[in-house]
Amino acid sequence: MGGVIVTNPPKADAKDVEALAAFGVATVSEAMGRTGLLGPSIRPVQQGVRVAGTAVTVLSWPGDNLMIHAAVEQCGEGDILVVTTTSPCTDGLFGELFATALQKRGVRGVVLNTGIRDTQELRDMGFAAWSRAVSSQGTVKATGGSVNVPIAIDGQVVRPGDVIVADDDGVVVVPREKARETAERSEAREAKEAATRAAFLAGQLGLDRYGLRDTLKRLGVEYQSYEEYTGAGS
């Protein structure tokens, strides 16, 4: 298997990445019309961590981490490494030694559509990671692949330089051309949610705030007393 290592691909503006870092994955996805989410099987190995950065993508052969070694050279400050394989793989392609090399280069985290290992060590060193599986299964370094090419995870395309936002809820990808717009929409959504939160704290019901009583009526949902529903007392 051949491959290609693309150098210096375009990236989202750092200011837009930092703006997106202020928002959770759910907010960012909602701001993009409920799009961009990687599948729910991609889970964090830590809790209470949110990162945002620009994607460096890797396409590897199953059970082979050669191209992750090649990708380290292409990674820099503010990046997030995103790895997938040509067919499903849950082997532990990534561990503490890779994280050490990436952390030295200013990389903010890794997202793996594969397995990961050394999870305790990763938590201890504060290197953020999301993966499809945790596995101690080792790998080889024998097959070519590609770095900084478009890849797909759970049907979602990730291109080099796109923005990755990841937290306890999962991972979302923001196309680099939409980073600023998405940050602005996320800010507006946060403001709207703050107002709704205040209203709920004041006692308002979602049924009234969102005008859902008319929706229930239109759908034929009726209110009945317990006696009416059970026929008790008749």
PDB file of C-alpha atoms in Angstrom:
ATOM      1  CA  MET A   1       0.000   0.000   0.000  1.00  0.00           C
ATOM      2  CA  GLY A   2       1.399   3.390  -1.014  1.00  0.00           C
ATOM      3  CA  GLY A   3       0.328   6.724   0.361  1.00  0.00           C
ATOM      4  CA  VAL A   4       1.068  10.411   0.627  1.00  0.00           C
ATOM      5  CA  ILE A   5       2.180  12.811   3.353  1.00  0.00           C
ATOM      6  CA  VAL A   6       0.772  16.266   2.643  1.00  0.00           C
ATOM      7  CA  THR A   7       2.729  19.110   4.203  1.00  0.00           C
ATOM      8  CA  ASN A   8       1.438  22.534   5.299  1.00  0.00           C
ATOM      9  CA  PRO A   9      -2.279  22.159   4.510  1.00  0.00           C
ATOM     10  CA  PRO A  10      -4.525  25.193   5.132  1.00  0.00           C
ATOM     11  CA  LYS A  11      -5.882  25.518   8.659  1.00  0.00           C
ATOM     12  CA  ALA A  12      -8.680  27.348  10.407  1.00  0.00           C
ATOM     13  CA  ASP A  13      -7.636  30.666  11.898  1.00  0.00           C
ATOM     14  CA  ALA A  14      -6.251  30.274  15.426  1.00  0.00           C
ATOM     15  CA  LYS A  15      -8.558  32.980  16.792  1.00  0.00           C
ATOM     16  CA  ASP A  16     -11.605  31.103  15.519  1.00  0.00           C
ATOM     17  CA  VAL A  17     -10.316  27.871  17.047  1.00  0.00           C
ATOM     18  CA  GLU A  18      -9.901  29.581  20.411  1.00  0.00           C
ATOM     19  CA  ALA A  19     -13.397  31.022  20.143  1.00  0.00           C
ATOM     20  CA  LEU A  20     -14.832  27.555  19.527  1.00  0.00           C
ATOM     21  CA  ALA A  21     -12.909  26.191  22.509  1.00  0.00           C
ATOM     22  CA  ALA A  22     -15.276  28.138  24.772  1.00  0.00           C
ATOM     23  CA  PHE A  23     -18.251  26.006  23.747  1.00  0.00           C
ATOM     24  CA  GLY A  24     -19.231  22.402  24.323  1.00  0.00           C
ATOM     25  CA  VAL A  25     -19.551  19.791  21.611  1.00  0.00           C
ATOM     26  CA  ALA A  26     -23.350  19.797  21.839  1.00  0.00           C
ATOM     27  CA  THR A  27     -23.537  23.584  21.436  1.00  0.00           C
ATOM     28  CA  VAL A  28     -21.192  23.581  18.433  1.00  0.00           C
ATOM     29  CA  SER A  29     -23.097  20.788  16.704  1.00  0.00           C
ATOM     30  CA  GLU A  30     -26.426  22.512  17.314  1.00  0.00           C
ATOM     31  CA  ALA A  31     -24.963  25.755  15.953  1.00  0.00           C
ATOM     32  CA  MET A  32     -24.179  23.901  12.711  1.00  0.00           C
ATOM     33  CA  GLY A  33     -27.707  22.549  12.398  1.00  0.00           C
ATOM     34  CA  ARG A  34     -27.028  19.366  14.381  1.00  0.00           C
ATOM     35  CA  THR A  35     -24.226  18.239  12.099  1.00  0.00           C
ATOM     36  CA  GLY A  36     -20.534  17.416  12.444  1.00  0.00           C
ATOM     37  CA  LEU A  37     -20.690  14.860  15.240  1.00  0.00           C
ATOM     38  CA  LEU A  38     -18.516  11.791  15.191  1.00  0.00           C
ATOM     39  CA  GLY A  39     -20.292   8.677  16.378  1.00  0.00           C
ATOM     40  CA  PRO A  40     -21.153   8.071  20.046  1.00  0.00           C
ATOM     41  CA  SER A  41     -18.646   5.213  20.219  1.00  0.00           C
ATOM     42  CA  ILE A  42     -15.778   7.721  20.186  1.00  0.00           C
ATOM     43  CA  ARG A  43     -15.372   8.295  23.923  1.00  0.00           C
ATOM     44  CA  PRO A  44     -12.907  10.165  26.163  1.00  0.00           C
ATOM     45  CA  VAL A  45     -10.394   8.322  28.313  1.00  0.00           C
ATOM     46  CA  GLN A  46     -10.601  11.172  30.856  1.00  0.00           C
ATOM     47  CA  GLN A  47     -13.370  13.316  32.294  1.00  0.00           C
ATOM     48  CA  GLY A  48     -13.802  17.049  32.666  1.00  0.00           C
ATOM     49  CA  VAL A  49     -11.597  18.010  29.712  1.00  0.00           C
ATOM     50  CA  ARG A  50     -12.509  20.104  26.678  1.00  0.00           C
ATOM     51  CA  VAL A  51     -10.112  20.824  23.827  1.00  0.00           C
ATOM     52  CA  ALA A  52     -10.273  22.471  20.431  1.00  0.00           C
ATOM     53  CA  GLY A  53      -7.626  22.396  17.743  1.00  0.00           C
ATOM     54  CA  THR A  54      -6.881  21.943  14.060  1.00  0.00           C
ATOM     55  CA  ALA A  55      -6.914  18.451  12.625  1.00  0.00           C
ATOM     56  CA  VAL A  56      -3.870  16.566  11.430  1.00  0.00           C
ATOM     57  CA  THR A  57      -5.364  13.482   9.815  1.00  0.00           C
ATOM     58  CA  VAL A  58      -3.947   9.967   9.521  1.00  0.00           C
ATOM     59  CA  LEU A  59      -5.099   7.037   7.397  1.00  0.00           C
ATOM     60  CA  SER A  60      -3.401   3.857   8.593  1.00  0.00           C
ATOM     61  CA  TRP A  61      -3.554   0.156   7.897  1.00  0.00           C
ATOM     62  CA  PRO A  62      -5.330  -1.885  10.623  1.00  0.00           C
ATOM     63  CA  GLY A  63      -2.932  -3.005  13.333  1.00  0.00           C
ATOM     64  CA  ASP A  64      -0.177  -0.739  11.999  1.00  0.00           C
ATOM     65  CA  ASN A  65       0.875   2.606  13.483  1.00  0.00           C
ATOM     66  CA  LEU A  66       3.654   3.520  11.048  1.00  0.00           C
ATOM     67  CA  MET A  67       1.751   6.530   9.727  1.00  0.00           C
ATOM     68  CA  ILE A  68       1.201   7.924  13.223  1.00  0.00           C
ATOM     69  CA  HIS A  69       4.987   8.105  13.509  1.00  0.00           C
ATOM     70  CA  ALA A  70       5.025   9.950  10.179  1.00  0.00           C
ATOM     71  CA  ALA A  71       2.245  12.274  11.339  1.00  0.00           C
ATOM     72  CA  VAL A  72       4.088  13.414  14.469  1.00  0.00           C
ATOM     73  CA  GLU A  73       6.481  15.354  12.237  1.00  0.00           C
ATOM     74  CA  GLN A  74       3.540  17.184  10.659  1.00  0.00           C
ATOM     75  CA  CYS A  75       1.993  18.178  14.001  1.00  0.00           C
ATOM     76  CA  GLY A  76       2.493  21.513  15.712  1.00  0.00           C
ATOM     77  CA  GLU A  77       1.138  23.924  18.293  1.00  0.00           C
ATOM     78  CA  GLY A  78      -2.646  23.815  18.564  1.00  0.00           C
ATOM     79  CA  ASP A  79      -3.188  20.678  16.496  1.00  0.00           C
ATOM     80  CA  ILE A  80      -5.268  17.593  17.298  1.00  0.00           C
ATOM     81  CA  LEU A  81      -4.251  14.279  15.743  1.00  0.00           C
ATOM     82  CA  VAL A  82      -7.163  12.390  14.153  1.00  0.00           C
ATOM     83  CA  VAL A  83      -6.558   8.753  13.188  1.00  0.00           C
ATOM     84  CA  THR A  84      -8.576   6.170  11.311  1.00  0.00           C
ATOM     85  CA  THR A  85      -7.800   2.929   9.487  1.00  0.00           C
ATOM     86  CA  THR A  86      -8.703   1.509   6.103  1.00  0.00           C
ATOM     87  CA  SER A  87     -10.969  -1.057   7.764  1.00  0.00           C
ATOM     88  CA  PRO A  88     -12.271  -1.460  11.322  1.00  0.00           C
ATOM     89  CA  CYS A  89      -9.556  -1.836  13.969  1.00  0.00           C
ATOM     90  CA  THR A  90      -9.603  -1.722  17.754  1.00  0.00           C
ATOM     91  CA  ASP A  91      -5.915  -2.474  18.353  1.00  0.00           C
ATOM     92  CA  GLY A  92      -4.020  -0.099  20.621  1.00  0.00           C
ATOM     93  CA  LEU A  93      -2.386   2.043  17.927  1.00  0.00           C
ATOM     94  CA  PHE A  94      -1.610   4.914  20.309  1.00  0.00           C
ATOM     95  CA  GLY A  95      -0.100   5.157  23.777  1.00  0.00           C
ATOM     96  CA  GLU A  96       2.018   7.153  26.194  1.00  0.00           C
ATOM     97  CA  LEU A  97       5.152   7.367  24.050  1.00  0.00           C
ATOM     98  CA  PHE A  98       3.252   8.915  21.143  1.00  0.00           C
ATOM     99  CA  ALA A  99       1.577  11.314  23.565  1.00  0.00           C
ATOM    100  CA  THR A 100       4.946  12.356  24.940  1.00  0.00           C
ATOM    101  CA  ALA A 101       6.215  13.237  21.462  1.00  0.00           C
ATOM    102  CA  LEU A 102       3.027  15.101  20.564  1.00  0.00           C
ATOM    103  CA  GLN A 103       2.807  16.989  23.838  1.00  0.00           C
ATOM    104  CA  LYS A 104       6.353  18.243  23.238  1.00  0.00           C
ATOM    105  CA  ARG A 105       5.147  19.698  19.922  1.00  0.00           C
ATOM    106  CA  GLY A 106       2.165  21.495  21.457  1.00  0.00           C
ATOM    107  CA  VAL A 107      -0.500  19.065  20.265  1.00  0.00           C
ATOM    108  CA  ARG A 108      -3.697  19.347  22.311  1.00  0.00           C
ATOM    109  CA  GLY A 109      -5.032  15.819  22.004  1.00  0.00           C
ATOM    110  CA  VAL A 110      -5.821  12.815  19.860  1.00  0.00           C
ATOM    111  CA  VAL A 111      -9.005  11.350  18.384  1.00  0.00           C
ATOM    112  CA  LEU A 112      -8.778   7.706  17.350  1.00  0.00           C
ATOM    113  CA  ASN A 113     -11.246   5.658  15.353  1.00  0.00           C
ATOM    114  CA  THR A 114      -9.255   2.711  16.747  1.00  0.00           C
ATOM    115  CA  GLY A 115      -7.985   1.469  20.087  1.00  0.00           C
ATOM    116  CA  ILE A 116      -5.792   3.244  22.610  1.00  0.00           C
ATOM    117  CA  ARG A 117      -3.661   2.028  25.504  1.00  0.00           C
ATOM    118  CA  ASP A 118      -1.694   3.459  28.444  1.00  0.00           C
ATOM    119  CA  THR A 119      -4.824   5.324  29.448  1.00  0.00           C
ATOM    120  CA  GLN A 120      -3.760   5.891  33.053  1.00  0.00           C
ATOM    121  CA  GLU A 121      -0.436   7.303  31.893  1.00  0.00           C
ATOM    122  CA  LEU A 122      -2.253   9.612  29.473  1.00  0.00           C
ATOM    123  CA  ARG A 123      -4.458  10.908  32.281  1.00  0.00           C
ATOM    124  CA  ASP A 124      -1.454  11.373  34.554  1.00  0.00           C
ATOM    125  CA  MET A 125       0.393  13.433  31.949  1.00  0.00           C
ATOM    126  CA  GLY A 126      -2.694  15.466  31.074  1.00  0.00           C
ATOM    127  CA  PHE A 127      -2.824  14.443  27.423  1.00  0.00           C
ATOM    128  CA  ALA A 128      -6.431  14.459  26.189  1.00  0.00           C
ATOM    129  CA  ALA A 129      -7.605  11.460  24.174  1.00  0.00           C
ATOM    130  CA  TRP A 130     -10.788  10.112  22.621  1.00  0.00           C
ATOM    131  CA  SER A 131     -10.991   6.641  21.078  1.00  0.00           C
ATOM    132  CA  ARG A 132     -13.341   3.933  19.867  1.00  0.00           C
ATOM    133  CA  ALA A 133     -11.814   1.288  22.130  1.00  0.00           C
ATOM    134  CA  VAL A 134      -9.259   0.666  24.851  1.00  0.00           C
ATOM    135  CA  SER A 135      -6.963  -2.213  23.996  1.00  0.00           C
ATOM    136  CA  SER A 136      -3.505  -3.388  25.001  1.00  0.00           C
ATOM    137  CA  GLN A 137      -3.103  -5.178  21.671  1.00  0.00           C
ATOM    138  CA  GLY A 138       0.167  -4.090  20.073  1.00  0.00           C
ATOM    139  CA  THR A 139       0.819  -3.109  16.474  1.00  0.00           C
ATOM    140  CA  VAL A 140       3.447  -3.263  13.731  1.00  0.00           C
ATOM    141  CA  LYS A 141       5.103  -0.593  11.587  1.00  0.00           C
ATOM    142  CA  ALA A 142       5.056  -2.149   8.152  1.00  0.00           C
ATOM    143  CA  THR A 143       2.455  -0.655   5.817  1.00  0.00           C
ATOM    144  CA  GLY A 144       2.194   2.683   4.057  1.00  0.00           C
ATOM    145  CA  GLY A 145      -0.691   5.071   4.507  1.00  0.00           C
ATOM    146  CA  SER A 146      -1.405   8.781   4.318  1.00  0.00           C
ATOM    147  CA  VAL A 147      -1.164  11.924   6.436  1.00  0.00           C
ATOM    148  CA  ASN A 148      -3.150  15.139   6.004  1.00  0.00           C
ATOM    149  CA  VAL A 149      -5.682  13.746   3.555  1.00  0.00           C
ATOM    150  CA  PRO A 150      -9.475  13.788   4.009  1.00  0.00           C
ATOM    151  CA  ILE A 151     -10.645  10.852   6.114  1.00  0.00           C
ATOM    152  CA  ALA A 152     -14.065   9.624   7.238  1.00  0.00           C
ATOM    153  CA  ILE A 153     -15.164   8.531  10.702  1.00  0.00           C
ATOM    154  CA  ASP A 154     -18.722   7.285  11.140  1.00  0.00           C
ATOM    155  CA  GLY A 155     -19.621   8.911   7.826  1.00  0.00           C
ATOM    156  CA  GLN A 156     -18.276  12.304   8.898  1.00  0.00           C
ATOM    157  CA  VAL A 157     -15.500  13.719   6.728  1.00  0.00           C
ATOM    158  CA  VAL A 158     -12.537  15.259   8.554  1.00  0.00           C
ATOM    159  CA  ARG A 159     -10.090  17.304   6.480  1.00  0.00           C
ATOM    160  CA  PRO A 160      -6.687  18.522   7.574  1.00  0.00           C
ATOM    161  CA  GLY A 161      -7.045  21.972   9.123  1.00  0.00           C
ATOM    162  CA  ASP A 162     -10.682  21.525  10.128  1.00  0.00           C
ATOM    163  CA  VAL A 163     -11.493  22.356  13.743  1.00  0.00           C
ATOM    164  CA  ILE A 164     -11.963  19.510  16.195  1.00  0.00           C
ATOM    165  CA  VAL A 165     -13.852  20.202  19.418  1.00  0.00           C
ATOM    166  CA  ALA A 166     -13.963  17.384  21.966  1.00  0.00           C
ATOM    167  CA  ASP A 167     -15.286  17.032  25.506  1.00  0.00           C
ATOM    168  CA  ASP A 168     -17.084  14.560  27.762  1.00  0.00           C
ATOM    169  CA  ASP A 169     -19.997  14.402  25.293  1.00  0.00           C
ATOM    170  CA  GLY A 170     -17.903  13.330  22.302  1.00  0.00           C
ATOM    171  CA  VAL A 171     -16.273  14.928  19.273  1.00  0.00           C
ATOM    172  CA  VAL A 172     -17.464  17.366  16.606  1.00  0.00           C
ATOM    173  CA  VAL A 173     -15.685  18.563  13.464  1.00  0.00           C
ATOM    174  CA  VAL A 174     -16.158  22.087  12.120  1.00  0.00           C
ATOM    175  CA  PRO A 175     -15.136  22.714   8.487  1.00  0.00           C
ATOM    176  CA  ARG A 176     -12.325  25.254   8.528  1.00  0.00           C
ATOM    177  CA  GLU A 177     -14.265  27.650   6.272  1.00  0.00           C
ATOM    178  CA  LYS A 178     -17.147  27.684   8.764  1.00  0.00           C
ATOM    179  CA  ALA A 179     -15.118  28.134  11.935  1.00  0.00           C
ATOM    180  CA  ARG A 180     -15.855  31.831  12.494  1.00  0.00           C
ATOM    181  CA  GLU A 181     -19.523  31.568  11.569  1.00  0.00           C
ATOM    182  CA  THR A 182     -19.940  28.550  13.839  1.00  0.00           C
ATOM    183  CA  ALA A 183     -18.242  30.333  16.742  1.00  0.00           C
ATOM    184  CA  GLU A 184     -20.614  33.281  16.341  1.00  0.00           C
ATOM    185  CA  ARG A 185     -23.654  31.016  16.163  1.00  0.00           C
ATOM    186  CA  SER A 186     -22.432  29.075  19.190  1.00  0.00           C
ATOM    187  CA  GLU A 187     -22.124  32.312  21.164  1.00  0.00           C
ATOM    188  CA  ALA A 188     -25.669  33.287  20.202  1.00  0.00           C
ATOM    189  CA  ARG A 189     -26.937  29.862  21.229  1.00  0.00           C
ATOM    190  CA  GLU A 190     -25.177  30.105  24.578  1.00  0.00           C
ATOM    191  CA  ALA A 191     -26.825  33.478  25.209  1.00  0.00           C
ATOM    192  CA  LYS A 192     -30.230  32.030  24.341  1.00  0.00           C
ATOM    193  CA  GLU A 193     -29.681  29.069  26.654  1.00  0.00           C
ATOM    194  CA  ALA A 194     -28.617  31.413  29.466  1.00  0.00           C
ATOM    195  CA  ALA A 195     -31.907  33.263  29.154  1.00  0.00           C
ATOM    196  CA  THR A 196     -33.822  29.978  29.148  1.00  0.00           C
ATOM    197  CA  ARG A 197     -31.898  28.754  32.188  1.00  0.00           C
ATOM    198  CA  ALA A 198     -32.835  31.925  34.048  1.00  0.00           C
ATOM    199  CA  ALA A 199     -36.476  31.444  33.103  1.00  0.00           C
ATOM    200  CA  PHE A 200     -36.469  27.848  34.325  1.00  0.00           C
ATOM    201  CA  LEU A 201     -34.868  28.937  37.589  1.00  0.00           C
ATOM    202  CA  ALA A 202     -37.713  31.433  37.930  1.00  0.00           C
ATOM    203  CA  GLY A 203     -40.221  28.602  37.541  1.00  0.00           C
ATOM    204  CA  GLN A 204     -41.274  28.857  33.902  1.00  0.00           C
ATOM    205  CA  LEU A 205     -42.037  25.537  32.201  1.00  0.00           C
ATOM    206  CA  GLY A 206     -40.598  24.449  28.888  1.00  0.00           C
ATOM    207  CA  LEU A 207     -44.153  23.764  27.732  1.00  0.00           C
ATOM    208  CA  ASP A 208     -44.871  27.467  27.969  1.00  0.00           C
ATOM    209  CA  ARG A 209     -41.489  28.927  26.995  1.00  0.00           C
ATOM    210  CA  TYR A 210     -41.343  26.870  23.812  1.00  0.00           C
ATOM    211  CA  GLY A 211     -45.057  27.089  23.016  1.00  0.00           C
ATOM    212  CA  LEU A 212     -45.426  23.324  23.260  1.00  0.00           C
ATOM    213  CA  ARG A 213     -48.967  23.244  24.608  1.00  0.00           C
ATOM    214  CA  ASP A 214     -50.278  23.978  21.133  1.00  0.00           C
ATOM    215  CA  THR A 215     -48.018  21.240  19.771  1.00  0.00           C
ATOM    216  CA  LEU A 216     -49.458  18.707  22.199  1.00  0.00           C
ATOM    217  CA  LYS A 217     -52.986  19.774  21.235  1.00  0.00           C
ATOM    218  CA  ARG A 218     -52.202  19.525  17.521  1.00  0.00           C
ATOM    219  CA  LEU A 219     -50.835  16.023  18.030  1.00  0.00           C
ATOM    220  CA  GLY A 220     -53.978  14.932  19.825  1.00  0.00           C
ATOM    221  CA  VAL A 221     -52.416  14.596  23.274  1.00  0.00           C
ATOM    222  CA  GLU A 222     -55.124  15.077  25.898  1.00  0.00           C
ATOM    223  CA  TYR A 223     -55.078  15.865  29.610  1.00  0.00           C
ATOM    224  CA  GLN A 224     -57.174  13.512  31.765  1.00  0.00           C
ATOM    225  CA  SER A 225     -57.584  13.244  35.476  1.00  0.00           C
ATOM    226  CA  TYR A 226     -56.613   9.969  37.122  1.00  0.00           C
ATOM    227  CA  GLU A 227     -60.266   9.133  37.574  1.00  0.00           C
ATOM    228  CA  GLU A 228     -61.020   9.804  33.913  1.00  0.00           C
ATOM    229  CA  TYR A 229     -58.023   7.743  32.761  1.00  0.00           C
ATOM    230  CA  THR A 230     -58.756   4.731  34.971  1.00  0.00           C
ATOM    231  CA  GLY A 231     -62.513   4.979  35.065  1.00  0.00           C
ATOM    232  CA  ALA A 232     -62.363   5.012  38.853  1.00  0.00           C
ATOM    233  CA  GLY A 233     -65.548   6.109  40.535  1.00  0.00           C
ATOM    234  CA  SER A 234     -67.742   5.343  37.523  1.00  0.00           C
TER     235      SER A 234
END
